[in-house]
CSV table of C-alpha atoms in Angstrom, one decimal:
chain,number,residue,atom,x,y,z
A,1,MET,CA,15.4,-27.0,0.1
A,2,ARG,CA,13.6,-27.9,3.2
A,3,TYR,CA,10.4,-26.2,2.0
A,4,ILE,CA,9.5,-29.5,0.7
A,5,ILE,CA,8.5,-30.4,4.2
A,6,LEU,CA,5.8,-27.8,4.1
A,7,PHE,CA,4.8,-29.1,0.6
A,8,ILE,CA,6.0,-25.8,-1.0
A,9,THR,CA,6.9,-25.7,-4.6
A,10,LEU,CA,9.1,-22.7,-5.4
A,11,PHE,CA,8.4,-20.7,-8.6
A,12,VAL,CA,10.1,-17.6,-9.9
A,13,ILE,CA,7.5,-14.9,-10.4
A,14,HIS,CA,8.3,-12.2,-12.9
A,15,SER,CA,6.2,-9.2,-13.0
A,16,CYS,CA,6.2,-6.3,-15.4
A,17,LYS,CA,6.3,-2.7,-14.0
A,18,LYS,CA,3.4,-0.4,-14.9
A,19,PRO,CA,4.2,2.7,-16.5
A,20,VAL,CA,4.7,5.6,-14.1
A,21,ASN,CA,1.8,7.3,-15.0
A,22,ARG,CA,-0.7,4.4,-14.4
A,23,PRO,CA,-4.0,5.3,-13.0
A,24,TYR,CA,-4.6,5.6,-9.3
A,25,PHE,CA,-6.4,2.5,-7.7
A,26,THR,CA,-10.1,3.1,-7.3
A,27,LYS,CA,-11.3,-0.5,-6.5
A,28,VAL,CA,-10.0,-4.0,-5.5
A,29,LYS,CA,-11.2,-7.3,-6.8
A,30,VAL,CA,-11.2,-10.1,-3.9
A,31,GLU,CA,-10.7,-13.6,-4.7
A,32,VAL,CA,-11.0,-16.0,-1.7
A,33,LEU,CA,-8.3,-18.6,-1.7
A,34,TYR,CA,-8.8,-20.4,1.6
A,35,GLU,CA,-11.6,-20.5,4.1
A,36,ASP,CA,-11.6,-22.1,7.6
A,37,SER,CA,-12.6,-21.0,11.0
A,38,LEU,CA,-9.5,-19.6,12.0
A,39,ASN,CA,-8.0,-16.0,12.6
A,40,ILE,CA,-5.0,-15.6,10.4
A,41,ARG,CA,-2.7,-12.8,11.1
A,42,ALA,CA,0.7,-13.9,9.5
A,43,ILE,CA,1.3,-14.5,5.8
A,44,GLU,CA,4.5,-14.1,3.7
A,45,LEU,CA,5.3,-14.8,0.2
A,46,MET,CA,7.8,-17.3,-0.5
A,47,GLY,CA,8.7,-17.5,-4.0
A,48,GLY,CA,5.7,-19.1,-5.6
A,49,SER,CA,3.8,-19.9,-2.5
A,50,LEU,CA,2.2,-17.9,0.2
A,51,GLY,CA,3.0,-19.3,3.7
A,52,PHE,CA,0.5,-18.6,6.7
A,53,ALA,CA,0.0,-19.6,10.2
A,54,ALA,CA,-3.0,-19.1,12.4
A,55,ASN,CA,-4.5,-20.0,15.6
A,56,GLU,CA,-5.3,-23.6,16.8
A,57,GLY,CA,-1.8,-24.7,15.8
A,58,VAL,CA,-2.7,-24.3,12.0
A,59,PHE,CA,-0.1,-23.5,9.4
A,60,GLY,CA,0.4,-24.2,5.7
A,61,THR,CA,1.0,-23.0,2.2
A,62,ILE,CA,-0.9,-21.8,-0.7
A,63,ASP,CA,0.6,-22.5,-4.4
A,64,LEU,CA,0.0,-19.2,-6.0
A,65,GLN,CA,-0.3,-21.0,-9.6
A,66,THR,CA,-2.4,-24.0,-8.8
A,67,LYS,CA,-4.1,-22.2,-5.8
A,68,THR,CA,-3.7,-25.5,-4.0
A,69,VAL,CA,-3.9,-25.2,-0.2
A,70,ARG,CA,-1.9,-27.4,2.0
A,71,THR,CA,-2.1,-27.3,5.9
A,72,ASN,CA,-0.9,-28.9,8.9
A,73,ARG,CA,-1.3,-28.6,12.7
A,74,GLN,CA,1.5,-28.1,15.4
A,75,LYS,CA,0.8,-29.2,18.8
A,76,PHE,CA,3.0,-28.6,22.0
A,77,ASP,CA,2.0,-31.2,24.7
A,78,SER,CA,-1.8,-30.4,25.0
A,79,ILE,CA,-1.6,-26.9,23.6
A,80,LEU,CA,-2.6,-25.9,20.1
A,81,PRO,CA,-0.5,-22.5,19.7
A,82,GLU,CA,-1.6,-19.4,18.4
A,83,PHE,CA,0.6,-18.4,15.6
A,84,ARG,CA,0.8,-14.6,14.8
A,85,ALA,CA,4.2,-14.1,13.3
A,86,ILE,CA,5.9,-16.1,10.6
A,87,ALA,CA,9.2,-15.5,8.7
A,88,HIS,CA,11.4,-17.3,6.1
A,89,THR,CA,14.9,-17.6,4.5
A,90,SER,CA,15.7,-19.2,1.2
A,91,THR,CA,15.6,-22.6,2.9
A,92,ASP,CA,13.4,-22.5,6.0
A,93,PHE,CA,10.0,-21.3,7.3
A,94,PHE,CA,9.5,-20.0,11.0
A,95,MET,CA,6.6,-19.5,12.9
A,96,LEU,CA,6.4,-18.1,16.5
A,97,SER,CA,3.3,-18.4,18.9
A,98,VAL,CA,1.9,-15.6,21.2
A,99,ALA,CA,1.4,-15.9,25.0
A,100,ASN,CA,3.0,-18.2,27.7
A,101,PRO,CA,4.8,-20.3,26.7
A,102,ALA,CA,6.4,-18.6,23.5
A,103,LEU,CA,7.1,-21.4,20.9
A,104,LEU,CA,9.3,-20.7,17.8
A,105,TYR,CA,9.4,-23.5,15.3
A,106,LYS,CA,11.6,-23.8,12.0
A,107,THR,CA,11.5,-26.2,9.2
A,108,GLY,CA,13.2,-29.3,10.5
A,109,ASP,CA,15.6,-31.8,9.0
A,110,LYS,CA,13.4,-35.0,9.8
A,111,GLY,CA,10.3,-34.2,8.0
A,112,SER,CA,8.6,-32.0,10.7
A,113,MET,CA,8.7,-28.6,12.4
A,114,GLU,CA,11.4,-28.3,14.8
A,115,LEU,CA,11.1,-26.4,18.1
A,116,VAL,CA,14.2,-24.0,18.2
A,117,TYR,CA,13.3,-21.5,21.1
A,118,THR,CA,10.9,-21.5,24.0
A,119,GLU,CA,10.3,-18.9,26.7
A,120,GLU,CA,8.1,-19.0,29.7
A,121,GLY,CA,6.7,-16.4,31.9
A,122,GLU,CA,3.7,-14.5,33.1
A,123,ASN,CA,4.3,-11.5,30.8
A,124,VAL,CA,5.8,-13.4,27.8
A,125,PHE,CA,3.9,-12.5,24.5
A,126,TYR,CA,5.8,-12.3,21.2
A,127,ASP,CA,4.2,-10.1,18.2
A,128,ALA,CA,6.3,-10.3,15.1
A,129,MET,CA,9.4,-11.6,13.2
A,130,ALA,CA,11.6,-11.0,10.2
A,131,PHE,CA,14.9,-11.7,8.6
A,132,TRP,CA,17.5,-9.4,7.4
A,133,ASN,CA,19.2,-12.3,5.4
A,134,ASP,CA,19.5,-16.1,5.4
A,135,LYS,CA,21.5,-16.1,8.7
A,136,GLU,CA,20.3,-13.2,10.9
A,137,GLY,CA,16.6,-12.8,12.1
A,138,ILE,CA,14.8,-11.0,14.8
A,139,ALA,CA,11.6,-11.5,16.9
A,140,ILE,CA,10.0,-9.0,19.1
A,141,GLY,CA,7.5,-9.1,22.1
A,142,ASP,CA,6.2,-7.4,24.9
A,143,ASN,CA,7.7,-5.8,28.0
A,144,VAL,CA,9.4,-8.2,30.3
A,145,GLY,CA,11.8,-7.0,33.1
A,146,GLY,CA,11.5,-3.3,32.1
A,147,CYS,CA,12.2,-3.7,28.3
A,148,LEU,CA,10.9,-5.1,25.1
A,149,SER,CA,11.5,-8.7,24.4
A,150,ILE,CA,13.9,-9.0,21.4
A,151,ILE,CA,15.5,-12.3,20.3
A,152,ILE,CA,18.0,-12.7,17.7
A,153,THR,CA,19.5,-15.4,15.6
A,154,ARG,CA,22.8,-15.1,13.7
A,155,ASP,CA,23.0,-18.9,12.5
A,156,GLY,CA,20.0,-19.2,10.2
A,157,GLY,CA,17.5,-19.6,13.0
A,158,TYR,CA,18.9,-22.7,14.7
A,159,SER,CA,19.6,-20.8,17.8
A,160,TRP,CA,18.1,-17.5,19.3
A,161,THR,CA,19.5,-15.2,22.1
A,162,LYS,CA,17.6,-12.8,24.1
A,163,LEU,CA,18.8,-9.3,24.4
A,164,SER,CA,19.3,-8.1,27.9
A,165,CYS,CA,17.5,-4.8,29.1
A,166,ALA,CA,21.1,-3.4,29.4
A,167,GLN,CA,21.4,-3.4,25.5
A,168,LEU,CA,17.9,-1.9,24.9
A,169,PRO,CA,16.1,1.5,25.7
A,170,GLU,CA,14.1,1.3,28.9
A,171,ALA,CA,10.5,0.5,28.2
A,172,LEU,CA,7.8,2.9,29.2
A,173,ASP,CA,5.1,1.7,31.6
A,174,GLY,CA,3.0,-0.9,29.9
A,175,GLU,CA,4.8,-0.7,26.7
A,176,GLY,CA,4.8,-3.6,24.3
A,177,ALA,CA,3.6,-4.3,20.8
A,178,PHE,CA,0.6,-5.2,19.0
A,179,ALA,CA,0.3,-8.9,17.4
A,180,ALA,CA,-2.2,-7.6,15.0
A,181,SER,CA,-0.6,-8.3,11.5
A,182,ASN,CA,3.2,-9.2,11.9
A,183,THR,CA,4.1,-5.9,10.6
A,184,ASN,CA,5.0,-3.7,13.7
A,185,ILE,CA,8.7,-4.7,12.9
A,186,VAL,CA,10.4,-4.1,9.3
A,187,VAL,CA,14.0,-4.6,8.2
A,188,GLN,CA,16.0,-3.3,5.4
A,189,GLY,CA,19.6,-3.5,4.8
A,190,ASN,CA,21.2,-3.5,8.2
A,191,LYS,CA,18.4,-1.5,9.6
A,192,GLY,CA,15.4,-2.5,11.5
A,193,TRP,CA,12.2,-0.5,13.1
A,194,ILE,CA,9.9,-1.6,15.7
A,195,GLY,CA,6.5,0.2,16.4
A,196,THR,CA,5.2,0.0,20.1
A,197,THR,CA,1.9,0.4,21.9
A,198,LYS,CA,3.3,3.7,23.2
A,199,GLY,CA,3.7,5.3,19.9
A,200,ARG,CA,7.5,4.9,20.0
A,201,VAL,CA,9.7,3.6,17.2
A,202,PHE,CA,12.8,1.5,18.3
A,203,TYR,CA,15.5,1.7,15.7
A,204,THR,CA,18.7,-0.1,14.9
A,205,ASP,CA,21.2,0.3,12.1
A,206,ASN,CA,23.4,-2.6,12.7
A,207,LYS,CA,21.1,-5.5,12.8
A,208,GLY,CA,20.2,-5.2,16.5
A,209,LEU,CA,23.6,-4.7,18.1
A,210,SER,CA,22.5,-1.4,19.3
A,211,TRP,CA,19.1,0.4,19.7
A,212,SER,CA,17.4,3.8,20.1
A,213,ALA,CA,14.0,5.0,20.5
A,214,VAL,CA,12.0,7.9,19.4
A,215,GLN,CA,8.6,9.2,20.2
A,216,THR,CA,6.1,9.7,17.3
A,217,PRO,CA,3.1,11.9,17.8
A,218,ILE,CA,0.7,8.7,17.2
A,219,LEU,CA,-1.9,8.7,20.0
A,220,ARG,CA,-1.2,6.4,22.9
A,221,ASP,CA,-3.2,7.3,25.8
A,222,LYS,CA,-5.1,4.1,26.2
A,223,PRO,CA,-3.7,0.5,26.1
A,224,THR,CA,-5.7,-0.1,22.9
A,225,GLN,CA,-3.9,2.8,21.0
A,226,GLY,CA,-0.3,3.1,19.6
A,227,ILE,CA,1.5,1.9,16.5
A,228,TYR,CA,-0.1,-1.3,15.1
A,229,SER,CA,1.9,-1.4,11.8
A,230,ILE,CA,4.9,0.1,10.3
A,231,ASP,CA,6.6,0.0,6.7
A,232,PHE,CA,9.6,1.4,5.0
A,233,TYR,CA,9.8,1.9,1.3
A,234,ASP,CA,13.5,2.5,1.5
A,235,ASN,CA,16.1,3.4,4.2
A,236,LEU,CA,14.4,6.9,4.6
A,237,LEU,CA,10.9,6.9,3.8
A,238,GLY,CA,8.7,5.3,6.5
A,239,ILE,CA,5.1,5.2,7.5
A,240,ALA,CA,3.3,4.0,10.6
A,241,ILE,CA,-0.4,3.5,11.4
A,242,GLY,CA,-2.4,3.0,14.6
A,243,GLY,CA,-5.6,4.2,16.2
A,244,ASP,CA,-7.9,2.2,18.5
A,245,TYR,CA,-9.6,-1.2,17.5
A,246,THR,CA,-12.3,-0.6,20.1
A,247,GLU,CA,-13.2,2.9,18.4
A,248,PRO,CA,-12.1,2.1,14.8
A,249,ASP,CA,-14.0,5.2,13.3
A,250,LYS,CA,-11.7,7.5,15.4
A,251,ARG,CA,-8.9,9.2,13.2
A,252,LYS,CA,-7.1,11.5,15.5
A,253,ALA,CA,-3.3,11.1,15.5
A,254,ASN,CA,-3.1,7.7,14.1
A,255,LYS,CA,-1.0,8.1,11.0
A,256,ALA,CA,2.6,9.4,10.7
A,257,ILE,CA,5.5,9.4,8.2
A,258,SER,CA,9.0,9.6,8.5
A,259,ARG,CA,11.5,11.0,5.8
A,260,ASP,CA,14.8,10.6,7.7
A,261,GLY,CA,15.0,7.0,8.4
A,262,GLY,CA,12.6,6.9,11.5
A,263,LYS,CA,14.7,9.6,13.4
A,264,SER,CA,11.6,11.9,13.4
A,265,TRP,CA,7.9,11.5,12.6
A,266,GLN,CA,5.2,13.9,11.6
A,267,LEU,CA,1.4,13.3,11.7
A,268,LEU,CA,-0.5,12.6,8.3
A,269,ALA,CA,-4.1,13.2,7.3
A,270,ASN,CA,-5.0,14.1,10.9
A,271,ASN,CA,-8.8,13.5,11.7
A,272,GLN,CA,-9.1,12.3,8.3
A,273,GLU,CA,-9.7,8.8,6.6
A,274,PRO,CA,-8.6,6.2,7.6
A,275,GLY,CA,-9.3,5.4,11.3
A,276,TYR,CA,-8.0,2.2,13.0
A,277,LYS,CA,-6.1,-0.2,10.6
A,278,SER,CA,-4.0,-3.3,11.7
A,279,CYS,CA,-1.7,-3.2,8.5
A,280,ILE,CA,-0.2,-0.6,6.3
A,281,GLN,CA,2.2,-1.3,3.3
A,282,PHE,CA,3.8,0.8,0.5
A,283,VAL,CA,2.7,-0.4,-3.1
A,284,PRO,CA,6.0,-1.6,-4.9
A,285,ASP,CA,7.3,0.4,-7.5
A,286,SER,CA,5.4,3.5,-6.7
A,287,GLU,CA,8.4,5.5,-5.6
A,288,GLY,CA,6.9,5.7,-2.1
A,289,ASN,CA,3.7,7.6,-3.3
A,290,GLU,CA,1.1,4.8,-3.0
A,291,ILE,CA,0.1,3.1,0.3
A,292,VAL,CA,-2.6,0.7,1.3
A,293,ALA,CA,-4.1,0.3,4.8
A,294,ILE,CA,-5.9,-2.5,5.7
A,295,GLY,CA,-8.2,-3.7,8.8
A,296,PHE,CA,-11.3,-5.3,9.8
A,297,THR,CA,-13.1,-2.0,8.8
A,298,GLY,CA,-11.8,-2.4,5.0
A,299,ILE,CA,-9.3,-1.3,2.7
A,300,SER,CA,-8.0,2.4,2.2
A,301,TYR,CA,-5.6,3.7,-0.4
A,302,SER,CA,-3.4,7.0,-0.9
A,303,HIS,CA,-1.6,8.0,-3.9
A,304,ASP,CA,0.2,11.1,-2.4
A,305,MET,CA,2.4,9.5,0.1
A,306,GLY,CA,-0.5,9.5,2.9
A,307,MET,CA,-1.7,13.1,2.6
A,308,ASN,CA,-5.0,12.0,1.2
A,309,TRP,CA,-6.8,8.7,1.4
A,310,LYS,CA,-9.9,7.0,0.0
A,311,ALA,CA,-11.8,3.9,1.2
A,312,ILE,CA,-11.8,1.6,-1.7
A,313,SER,CA,-13.4,-1.5,-0.2
A,314,ASN,CA,-15.4,-2.6,2.9
A,315,GLU,CA,-13.8,-6.2,2.7
A,316,GLY,CA,-12.2,-6.8,6.3
A,317,PHE,CA,-8.8,-8.4,6.5
A,318,TYR,CA,-6.0,-8.1,9.4
A,319,THR,CA,-2.8,-8.2,7.1
A,320,ILE,CA,-1.5,-7.9,3.5
A,321,ARG,CA,1.6,-8.5,1.4
A,322,PHE,CA,2.3,-7.1,-2.2
A,323,GLN,CA,3.4,-9.6,-4.8
A,324,ASN,CA,3.9,-6.6,-7.4
A,325,ASP,CA,2.4,-3.3,-7.9
A,326,SER,CA,-1.3,-4.3,-8.4
A,327,VAL,CA,-1.7,-7.9,-6.8
A,328,ALA,CA,-1.5,-8.7,-3.1
A,329,TYR,CA,-2.6,-11.3,-0.7
A,330,ALA,CA,-4.4,-10.5,2.5
A,331,ALA,CA,-5.6,-12.7,5.4
A,332,GLY,CA,-8.1,-12.1,8.2
A,333,LYS,CA,-10.9,-13.8,9.8
A,334,ASN,CA,-11.8,-17.2,8.4
A,335,ARG,CA,-9.9,-16.3,4.8
A,336,ILE,CA,-7.0,-15.6,2.8
A,337,ALA,CA,-7.5,-13.8,-0.5
A,338,LYS,CA,-6.0,-12.6,-3.5
A,339,LEU,CA,-6.3,-8.9,-4.1
A,340,THR,CA,-6.2,-7.2,-7.5
A,341,PHE,CA,-6.0,-3.5,-7.3
A,342,LYS,CA,-7.7,-1.6,-10.5
């Protein structure tokens, strides 16, 4: 297992499901595991470890049993890349930088991270990354040449191929994606969904061989508006959230739900809590009823599939991943923390 290169020890985590009638969340305990002068927008659970990457070229792991933190720093010539997207397979860890040049690294065979894809250009800016399985993965970025930037691997991340604009829906003027939490892309089975700055959802049901796009009702009048995060509980039930980080208290048309696999979307809790959030996730084993949205403004929770929400913490983070139905890990400005929902 090449995670050894990242000092990762894999453990099998077995979590017992709570009863169906468990109480709704009313508060959350925050336990800080790592602090540094970094902006951390990319985390992934990997067996018994949490992988992360940040600005200043920093990446690392946290052992979830011992809470041991190990970090390293990746340089490219004189550049310290800003990483806002990571992903993993059962054997490898990947991290992708924003801005020009785009730099995609994977766990190497010689004891260090290996550069497997680069792209240069004035408008190059990659935002998020995910894997369908150990062989097939995807990364998405902003509009270059009239379409979103989408690169795909079919060989476990050793090589990546950029889709041509002829293979993709035409981008709207100024359309791209937000590199806010590595969650404006989600994959399940053969499917994949991408949320854009223009409030559209790009959809594939064949692992990126073909794509369609649908307009959601999420507000997208300004460059700072659109879909910031998207999640699917299963192949049919999806949720998207946006807003405007420059006006985070505004709650107009910033939440939408899909019950047909992303083919159509309806507004949720319009003009109600919460406002802008950078990440949204379904709570595991909740039948899709429970949802947590997180941002620098705090943590909000819904127990009725997004119809009603309650702010349960003022603690600010950028991104969150659930380990089970009551424990999650979140990252943000200067820190990574364990969140225990009660």
